[in-house]
Amino acid sequence: MAANTMNQHSIAQAATPTTAATFSTGNTSAVPLTTTTNAVDPPQTPIIDDDFWNQPPLGTYGVISSYTQTLDDELYIQPGDRIQVYTEYDDGWCLGINLTRGGARGVLPQHCLDKDALFATSTSAVLS
């Protein structure tokens, strides 16, 4: 087992963005490994962890249009729900917590929110 762990560790080290590298397979010979570097930088997305949700929200808004989630990271919302918004994205989506439906967290379309009716936001309303 220890030899397998060493090999996995060696492979992980060699997988860093380089043009060529070699790694040990536990045999007496080395195996060449060629990797490519990604020329496109990934988009800047906030790291969503427990500390992220401790920051003050941008606001708490009422839902005026329903949305049924189609992906796991989306929120199911209905008119009358209250959403605390933490991030707004350029593509018309936002990240928030549905205070009405048990504190579910996820993304939702901004057009479903009544941005003119801002509820008073209290930090005690944030569900962990």
XYZ file of C-alpha atoms in Angstrom:
128
model
C 0.000 0.000 0.000
C 2.769 2.443 0.849
C 4.280 2.073 -2.620
C 0.952 2.989 -4.251
C 0.654 6.084 -2.090
C 4.141 7.141 -3.124
C 3.324 6.659 -6.801
C 0.134 8.714 -6.540
C 2.059 11.459 -4.776
C 4.739 11.408 -7.464
C 2.092 11.610 -10.203
C 0.379 14.553 -8.483
C 3.665 16.443 -8.301
C 4.384 15.810 -11.978
C 0.924 16.972 -13.009
C 1.701 20.622 -12.319
C 1.640 22.779 -15.477
C 4.938 22.025 -17.215
C 5.938 21.030 -20.683
C 7.595 17.744 -19.767
C 8.287 15.758 -16.633
C 9.022 12.243 -15.527
C 7.627 10.304 -12.623
C 8.509 7.054 -10.994
C 6.144 4.133 -11.378
C 7.860 2.052 -8.734
C 9.766 0.198 -11.447
C 13.415 0.791 -12.163
C 12.636 2.911 -15.230
C 11.087 6.359 -15.437
C 8.003 7.049 -17.539
C 7.853 10.393 -19.410
C 4.798 12.525 -18.749
C 3.814 15.415 -20.981
C 1.275 17.946 -19.771
C -0.121 21.030 -21.400
C -0.765 24.400 -19.900
C -4.202 25.948 -20.181
C -3.832 29.236 -22.055
C -7.245 30.520 -20.884
C -7.518 31.835 -17.339
C -10.574 30.575 -15.469
C -13.198 33.200 -14.545
C -12.843 34.808 -11.148
C -15.473 33.163 -8.965
C -15.723 33.717 -5.229
C -14.787 30.756 -3.090
C -18.025 29.532 -1.556
C -17.263 28.128 1.875
C -18.714 28.644 5.351
C -16.798 31.936 5.760
C -18.347 33.268 2.541
C -21.830 33.062 4.052
C -20.717 35.011 7.158
C -20.199 38.212 5.164
C -23.068 40.706 5.141
C -25.499 40.103 2.242
C -26.030 42.707 -0.486
C -29.692 42.756 0.456
C -32.830 40.742 1.117
C -35.430 40.782 -1.644
C -38.853 39.357 -2.311
C -39.449 36.898 -5.136
C -41.941 38.082 -7.766
C -41.582 35.256 -10.294
C -41.230 31.527 -9.731
C -38.243 29.511 -10.912
C -37.882 25.740 -10.852
C -34.308 24.595 -10.516
C -32.839 22.607 -13.383
C -29.347 22.089 -11.915
C -28.200 21.102 -8.421
C -26.717 24.537 -7.647
C -29.937 26.444 -8.436
C -32.708 27.483 -6.044
C -36.381 26.589 -6.282
C -38.268 29.832 -5.608
C -41.895 30.976 -5.542
C -43.480 34.452 -5.319
C -43.405 35.672 -1.737
C -40.132 33.921 -0.838
C -37.434 36.074 0.760
C -33.913 35.769 -0.660
C -30.716 37.120 0.853
C -28.406 37.967 -2.053
C -24.635 37.629 -1.546
C -23.260 37.948 -5.085
C -24.656 39.291 -8.355
C -23.162 37.973 -11.588
C -22.877 39.790 -14.922
C -24.929 37.122 -16.693
C -28.164 37.972 -14.844
C -27.868 35.405 -12.045
C -27.196 35.876 -8.366
C -26.136 33.733 -5.419
C -28.247 33.710 -2.307
C -30.103 32.007 0.503
C -33.840 31.324 0.398
C -34.904 32.324 3.911
C -38.452 31.109 3.299
C -37.543 27.555 2.312
C -35.253 26.388 5.091
C -32.152 28.366 4.200
C -31.480 26.635 0.875
C -28.411 28.126 -0.833
C -27.801 28.473 -4.546
C -28.076 30.601 -7.661
C -31.227 32.088 -9.157
C -32.166 34.471 -11.979
C -32.080 38.123 -10.887
C -35.237 38.923 -12.871
C -37.226 36.817 -10.369
C -36.438 39.290 -7.569
C -38.198 42.556 -6.762
C -35.087 44.713 -6.601
C -37.218 47.767 -5.731
C -38.498 46.192 -2.493
C -35.489 45.743 -0.251
C -36.260 44.107 3.104
C -34.375 45.101 6.237
C -31.440 42.722 6.533
C -30.313 41.440 9.864
C -27.315 39.186 10.383
C -29.401 37.002 12.689
C -31.576 36.063 9.716
C -28.696 34.238 8.039
C -29.166 30.514 8.435
C -26.036 28.400 8.782
